[in-house]
Amino acid sequence: QNAENLRVTLRSIGDALIATDNTGNITNMNPVAEKLCGISLDEARGKKLQDVFNIVNAKTGRAVNNPIEKVFRTGLTVGLANHTKLISKSGKEYQTADSASPIKDKDEKIQGAVMVFRDVTNDYNLRERLKISEEHYRQLFHSSPVSLWEEDFSEVKKEVDKLVKKNIPNIDSWLKKNPDYVVKLAGLVKILQVNQATLDLYKAESLNDFYAGLPGVFEKESYESFAYVIGLIARGETSMTTEKVHIALDGSVLHVKLFWAVATGFEADYSKVIVSIIDISERVGFEKKLKESEERWKFALEGAGYGLWDWNVQTGEVYFSDQWKNMLGYDPGEISASVSEWEKRIHPNDIDSTY
């Protein structure tokens, strides 16, 4: 009766199981083990475990030592390495999770061993793909020519959720009146990593140098910008783009365009936020010089007593100088910056020739 109960138990176990005597010869195996090894119990009985349970290192392809030998030598349960692959008699391969334990009698003498293993191929492949994906992400992150920051906003999200539950009518206005709260939440942001482009942009000699100088990077308006981020989180939004002024570690002013976005899959807790920063200082400098040049040009024309109007046909933008308006007998505020202001002042007899 006991033997029959044992047989039924072995056949009912979901994991694969192989039992041996104290010489390592197979005495029993269940159907799951038969399937994975590609051999029946009748054919396997009496054979050495290593002749049926053919395992190799999945990374190197080299044979793995028979775990039963270590069990017999130490009397302890032995687990196999994570990258263990079983090759069945048919040639099919399985990633396995395995352990071998001694079978002892009442006097603690080893009478044999039992090998328990299971097919973890799908889980193993998923883990390997995840490792490869993470490695690709790491390489792209650190080799990117654009400044990248990976941040954890989960503690900020918890505090903002508490704020939302208070049903404050206008959170944005409330944040403006409570700057200390904004500073407090800004201190909860965890910078997980930054890339080399970030160190270069902010003139940091090392990562430690960057972190030490970080408080001086942000202008006062950066906290105002952070208040805006808090408002976004309160509304459940996950991305934004803005232009700000930062200060490099050497004191130079940086005009930057900042992209802030919660990583896909982390929308529930904001524990992974990617920030990319582009230096637009050169563009801002050109725009400033262009504006100054245009102002000087307009001033010179106005000073010479010329009336001026300019129409950018592509953008639709129109400029009428104050002198031009005065020449037509109008005060500056009476004519708006619209091409229709010019069209409606054309004499009817001149419309055909004008167009």
Coordinates of C-alpha atoms in Angstrom, one line a residue:
Q1 CA 0.0 0.0 0.0
N2 CA 2.9 2.4 0.9
A3 CA 4.6 1.7 -2.4
E4 CA 1.4 2.4 -4.3
N5 CA 0.9 5.7 -2.4
L6 CA 4.4 6.7 -3.3
R7 CA 3.9 5.9 -6.9
V8 CA 0.7 7.9 -7.1
T9 CA 2.4 10.8 -5.3
L10 CA 5.4 10.8 -7.7
R11 CA 3.1 10.8 -10.7
S12 CA 1.0 13.7 -9.3
I13 CA 3.9 16.1 -8.6
G14 CA 4.0 19.0 -11.0
D15 CA 7.8 19.3 -11.0
A16 CA 10.0 16.7 -12.6
L17 CA 11.5 14.2 -10.2
I18 CA 14.3 11.5 -10.5
A19 CA 15.3 9.2 -7.7
T20 CA 18.6 7.3 -7.6
D21 CA 20.2 4.7 -5.3
N22 CA 23.4 5.4 -3.4
T23 CA 25.5 4.7 -6.4
G24 CA 23.7 7.2 -8.6
N25 CA 21.7 4.7 -10.6
I26 CA 18.1 5.8 -11.5
T27 CA 15.4 3.9 -9.6
N28 CA 12.4 6.1 -10.3
M29 CA 11.2 9.1 -12.3
N30 CA 7.8 10.7 -12.8
P31 CA 6.1 11.5 -16.1
V32 CA 7.2 15.1 -16.0
A33 CA 10.9 14.0 -15.8
E34 CA 10.3 11.5 -18.6
K35 CA 9.0 14.2 -20.8
L36 CA 11.8 16.7 -20.1
C37 CA 14.5 14.1 -20.4
G38 CA 13.0 12.4 -23.5
I39 CA 13.2 8.9 -22.0
S40 CA 10.8 6.5 -20.3
L41 CA 11.3 5.2 -16.8
D42 CA 11.7 1.6 -18.1
E43 CA 14.5 2.8 -20.4
A44 CA 16.1 5.0 -17.8
R45 CA 15.9 2.6 -14.8
G46 CA 19.4 1.4 -13.7
K47 CA 21.3 4.0 -15.8
K48 CA 23.6 6.6 -14.2
L49 CA 21.9 10.0 -13.6
Q50 CA 24.3 11.9 -15.9
D51 CA 23.5 9.6 -18.8
V52 CA 19.8 10.6 -18.6
F53 CA 19.9 14.0 -17.0
N54 CA 22.2 15.8 -19.5
I55 CA 22.9 19.3 -18.2
V56 CA 25.2 22.0 -19.5
N57 CA 25.9 25.7 -18.8
A58 CA 23.6 27.7 -21.0
K59 CA 26.2 30.4 -21.5
T60 CA 29.3 28.3 -22.3
G61 CA 27.8 25.0 -23.4
R62 CA 30.1 23.1 -21.1
A63 CA 28.9 20.1 -19.2
V64 CA 27.8 20.8 -15.6
N65 CA 29.1 18.5 -12.8
N66 CA 26.6 15.8 -11.7
P67 CA 24.9 17.4 -8.6
I68 CA 24.2 13.9 -7.1
E69 CA 28.0 13.4 -6.5
K70 CA 28.1 16.5 -4.3
V71 CA 25.0 15.4 -2.4
F72 CA 26.6 12.0 -1.6
R73 CA 29.9 13.8 -0.6
T74 CA 28.3 16.5 1.6
G75 CA 25.0 15.0 2.6
L76 CA 23.4 18.4 1.8
T77 CA 20.8 19.7 -0.6
V78 CA 22.5 21.2 -3.7
G79 CA 21.0 23.8 -6.0
L80 CA 22.2 24.3 -9.5
A81 CA 23.4 27.5 -11.1
N82 CA 20.9 29.9 -12.8
H83 CA 22.1 29.2 -16.3
T84 CA 21.6 25.4 -16.3
K85 CA 20.2 23.9 -19.5
L86 CA 18.9 20.4 -19.8
I87 CA 19.3 18.6 -23.2
S88 CA 16.8 15.8 -23.7
K89 CA 17.4 12.6 -25.5
S90 CA 15.5 14.1 -28.5
G91 CA 17.8 17.1 -28.6
K92 CA 15.3 19.5 -27.2
E93 CA 16.7 22.1 -24.8
Y94 CA 15.1 23.4 -21.6
Q95 CA 16.3 26.0 -19.1
T96 CA 15.8 24.4 -15.7
A97 CA 15.7 25.3 -12.0
D98 CA 17.1 22.3 -10.1
S99 CA 18.0 21.0 -6.7
A100 CA 19.2 17.6 -5.5
S101 CA 18.7 16.2 -2.0
P102 CA 19.9 13.1 -0.1
I103 CA 17.5 10.2 0.8
K104 CA 18.4 9.0 4.3
D105 CA 17.3 6.1 6.4
K106 CA 16.4 6.3 10.1
D107 CA 20.1 6.1 11.0
E108 CA 20.8 9.2 8.8
K109 CA 22.7 7.0 6.3
I110 CA 22.4 8.1 2.7
Q111 CA 20.5 5.5 0.7
G112 CA 20.1 7.6 -2.5
A113 CA 19.2 11.0 -3.8
V114 CA 16.3 12.8 -5.4
M115 CA 16.6 15.4 -8.2
V116 CA 13.7 17.8 -8.5
F117 CA 13.7 20.2 -11.5
R118 CA 11.2 22.2 -13.6
D119 CA 11.1 23.9 -17.0
V120 CA 11.7 27.6 -16.6
T121 CA 12.6 28.3 -20.3
N122 CA 9.9 31.0 -20.8
D123 CA 10.9 32.8 -17.6
Y124 CA 14.6 32.5 -18.4
N125 CA 14.1 33.9 -21.9
L126 CA 12.1 36.8 -20.6
R127 CA 14.8 37.6 -18.1
E128 CA 17.5 37.4 -20.7
R129 CA 15.5 39.7 -23.1
L130 CA 15.0 42.1 -20.2
K131 CA 18.7 42.2 -19.5
I132 CA 19.5 42.8 -23.2
S133 CA 16.9 45.6 -23.3
E134 CA 18.2 47.2 -20.1
E135 CA 21.8 47.0 -21.5
H136 CA 20.7 48.7 -24.7
Y137 CA 18.9 51.4 -22.8
R138 CA 22.0 51.9 -20.6
Q139 CA 24.2 52.3 -23.6
L140 CA 21.9 54.7 -25.4
F141 CA 21.4 56.7 -22.2
H142 CA 25.1 57.2 -21.5
S143 CA 26.2 57.6 -25.1
S144 CA 23.5 60.2 -26.0
P145 CA 24.8 63.6 -27.0
V146 CA 21.8 65.1 -25.3
S147 CA 21.7 65.7 -21.6
L148 CA 19.6 63.0 -20.0
W149 CA 18.4 62.6 -16.4
E150 CA 16.6 59.6 -14.9
E151 CA 14.6 60.7 -11.9
D152 CA 12.3 59.1 -9.3
F153 CA 9.2 61.3 -8.6
S154 CA 7.4 58.6 -6.5
E155 CA 7.6 60.5 -3.2
V156 CA 6.5 63.7 -4.9
K157 CA 3.5 61.8 -6.4
K158 CA 2.5 60.6 -2.9
E159 CA 2.5 64.1 -1.5
V160 CA 0.6 65.5 -4.5
D161 CA -2.0 62.8 -4.1
K162 CA -2.5 63.9 -0.5
L163 CA -2.9 67.5 -1.7
V164 CA -5.5 66.5 -4.3
K165 CA -7.6 64.8 -1.7
K166 CA -7.9 68.2 0.1
N167 CA -10.0 69.4 -2.8
I168 CA -8.2 72.7 -3.2
P169 CA -10.1 74.7 -5.8
N170 CA -7.1 76.0 -7.7
I171 CA -3.9 74.1 -6.9
D172 CA -1.7 76.3 -9.2
S173 CA -2.7 79.4 -7.3
W174 CA -2.3 77.6 -4.0
L175 CA 1.3 76.6 -5.0
K176 CA 2.2 80.2 -5.8
K177 CA 1.1 81.2 -2.3
N178 CA 3.0 78.3 -0.7
P179 CA 6.5 78.4 -2.1
D180 CA 8.0 76.5 0.9
Y181 CA 5.8 73.6 0.0
V182 CA 7.2 73.6 -3.6
V183 CA 10.7 73.7 -2.3
K184 CA 9.9 70.8 0.1
L185 CA 8.6 68.6 -2.8
A186 CA 11.5 69.6 -5.0
G187 CA 13.7 68.1 -2.3
L188 CA 11.9 64.8 -2.6
V189 CA 13.0 64.2 -6.2
K190 CA 15.7 61.5 -6.5
I191 CA 18.1 61.7 -9.3
L192 CA 18.9 58.1 -10.2
Q193 CA 21.5 58.8 -12.9
V194 CA 22.7 61.4 -15.4
N195 CA 24.8 60.8 -18.5
Q196 CA 28.1 62.2 -19.6
A197 CA 26.4 64.8 -21.8
T198 CA 24.9 66.3 -18.6
L199 CA 28.2 66.6 -16.9
D200 CA 29.6 68.3 -20.0
L201 CA 26.7 70.7 -20.3
Y202 CA 26.9 71.9 -16.7
K203 CA 30.8 72.0 -16.8
A204 CA 31.1 69.3 -14.1
E205 CA 34.4 67.4 -13.8
S206 CA 32.9 64.3 -12.2
L207 CA 29.5 63.0 -11.0
N208 CA 30.4 63.9 -7.4
D209 CA 31.3 67.4 -8.7
F210 CA 27.9 67.6 -10.4
Y211 CA 25.9 66.6 -7.4
A212 CA 27.8 68.9 -5.1
G213 CA 27.1 71.9 -7.4
L214 CA 23.5 71.0 -8.2
P215 CA 21.8 73.5 -5.8
G216 CA 23.4 76.3 -7.7
V217 CA 22.3 75.0 -11.1
F218 CA 18.7 76.2 -10.8
E219 CA 17.6 79.8 -10.9
K220 CA 14.6 81.0 -8.8
E221 CA 12.3 80.5 -11.8
S222 CA 13.2 76.8 -11.8
Y223 CA 11.2 76.4 -8.6
E224 CA 8.3 78.2 -10.3
S225 CA 8.7 75.7 -13.1
F226 CA 8.6 72.9 -10.5
A227 CA 5.4 74.3 -9.2
Y228 CA 4.0 73.9 -12.7
V229 CA 5.2 70.2 -12.7
I230 CA 3.3 69.7 -9.4
G231 CA 0.2 71.0 -11.0
L232 CA 0.7 68.6 -13.9
I233 CA 1.0 65.6 -11.6
A234 CA -2.1 66.8 -9.7
R235 CA -4.0 66.7 -13.0
G236 CA -2.6 63.3 -13.9
E237 CA -0.5 64.6 -16.8
T238 CA 2.8 62.8 -17.7
S239 CA 4.8 65.1 -19.9
M240 CA 5.7 68.7 -20.6
T241 CA 8.1 70.9 -22.5
T242 CA 9.5 74.3 -21.3
E243 CA 12.4 76.7 -21.8
K244 CA 14.3 77.8 -18.7
V245 CA 17.6 79.4 -17.5
H246 CA 20.1 77.3 -15.6
I247 CA 23.5 78.1 -14.3
A248 CA 26.5 75.9 -15.1
L249 CA 29.0 75.0 -12.3
D250 CA 31.4 77.6 -13.7
G251 CA 28.8 80.3 -13.4
S252 CA 27.9 80.6 -17.0
V253 CA 24.3 81.1 -18.0
L254 CA 22.6 78.3 -19.9
H255 CA 19.3 78.8 -21.8
V256 CA 17.8 75.3 -22.1
K257 CA 14.8 73.6 -23.5
L258 CA 13.6 70.9 -21.1
F259 CA 11.5 67.9 -21.9
W260 CA 10.0 66.1 -18.9
A261 CA 8.1 62.8 -19.3
V262 CA 7.1 59.8 -17.1
A263 CA 8.5 56.6 -18.6
T264 CA 5.9 54.2 -20.1
G265 CA 4.7 51.7 -17.5
F266 CA 5.5 54.0 -14.6
E267 CA 2.4 56.2 -14.8
A268 CA 0.9 54.9 -11.5
D269 CA 3.7 56.1 -9.2
Y270 CA 6.0 58.3 -11.4
S271 CA 9.0 56.3 -10.1
K272 CA 10.8 56.7 -13.4
V273 CA 10.9 60.1 -15.1
I274 CA 13.1 60.9 -18.0
V275 CA 14.3 64.5 -18.4
S276 CA 16.2 65.6 -21.6
I277 CA 17.8 69.0 -21.8
I278 CA 19.0 70.8 -24.9
D279 CA 21.2 73.8 -24.8
I280 CA 19.6 76.6 -26.8
S281 CA 21.9 79.4 -25.6
E282 CA 23.2 80.0 -29.1
R283 CA 19.7 80.3 -30.5
V284 CA 18.6 82.7 -27.8
G285 CA 21.7 84.8 -28.3
F286 CA 20.9 85.0 -32.1
E287 CA 17.3 85.9 -31.4
K288 CA 18.4 88.7 -28.9
K289 CA 20.9 90.1 -31.5
L290 CA 18.3 90.0 -34.2
K291 CA 15.7 91.8 -32.0
E292 CA 18.3 94.4 -31.1
S293 CA 19.2 94.9 -34.8
E294 CA 15.5 95.2 -35.8
E295 CA 14.9 97.8 -33.0
R296 CA 17.9 99.9 -34.2
W297 CA 16.6 99.6 -37.8
K298 CA 13.1 100.7 -36.8
F299 CA 14.5 103.5 -34.7
A300 CA 16.7 104.8 -37.5
L301 CA 13.7 104.8 -39.9
E302 CA 11.4 106.5 -37.4
G303 CA 14.1 109.1 -36.7
A304 CA 14.4 109.9 -40.3
G305 CA 10.7 110.6 -40.5
Y306 CA 9.9 107.6 -42.8
G307 CA 6.6 105.8 -42.4
L308 CA 7.1 102.0 -42.6
W309 CA 4.9 99.0 -42.9
D310 CA 6.1 95.4 -43.3
W311 CA 4.0 92.3 -44.2
N312 CA 5.4 88.8 -43.9
V313 CA 3.3 86.9 -46.4
Q314 CA 4.4 83.5 -45.2
T315 CA 3.5 84.1 -41.5
G316 CA 0.9 86.7 -41.9
E317 CA 2.7 89.0 -39.5
V318 CA 2.2 92.7 -40.1
Y319 CA 4.1 95.7 -38.7
F320 CA 3.0 99.4 -39.1
S321 CA 5.3 102.0 -37.7
D322 CA 3.9 104.8 -35.5
Q323 CA 5.2 107.3 -38.1
W324 CA 3.2 105.6 -40.9
K325 CA 0.1 105.7 -38.8
N326 CA 0.7 109.4 -38.1
M327 CA 1.2 110.1 -41.8
L328 CA -2.3 108.7 -42.4
G329 CA -3.7 110.9 -39.6
Y330 CA -4.1 108.1 -37.0
D331 CA -2.9 107.7 -33.4
P332 CA -0.7 104.6 -32.9
G333 CA -3.5 102.7 -31.0
E334 CA -6.1 103.3 -33.7
I335 CA -4.6 100.8 -36.3
S336 CA -4.0 97.2 -35.3
A337 CA -1.3 94.9 -36.6
S338 CA -3.5 93.3 -39.3
V339 CA -3.2 93.4 -43.1
S340 CA -6.9 94.2 -43.3
E341 CA -6.1 97.6 -41.8
W342 CA -4.1 98.3 -45.0
E343 CA -6.6 96.7 -47.4
K344 CA -9.5 98.7 -46.2
R345 CA -7.6 102.0 -46.8
I346 CA -6.9 101.3 -50.5
H347 CA -8.8 103.5 -52.8
P348 CA -11.4 101.5 -54.8
N349 CA -9.9 102.6 -58.1
D350 CA -6.5 101.2 -57.0
I351 CA -7.6 97.7 -55.9
D352 CA -7.1 96.0 -59.3
S353 CA -3.6 97.5 -59.8
T354 CA -2.6 96.7 -56.2
Y355 CA -3.3 93.0 -56.5

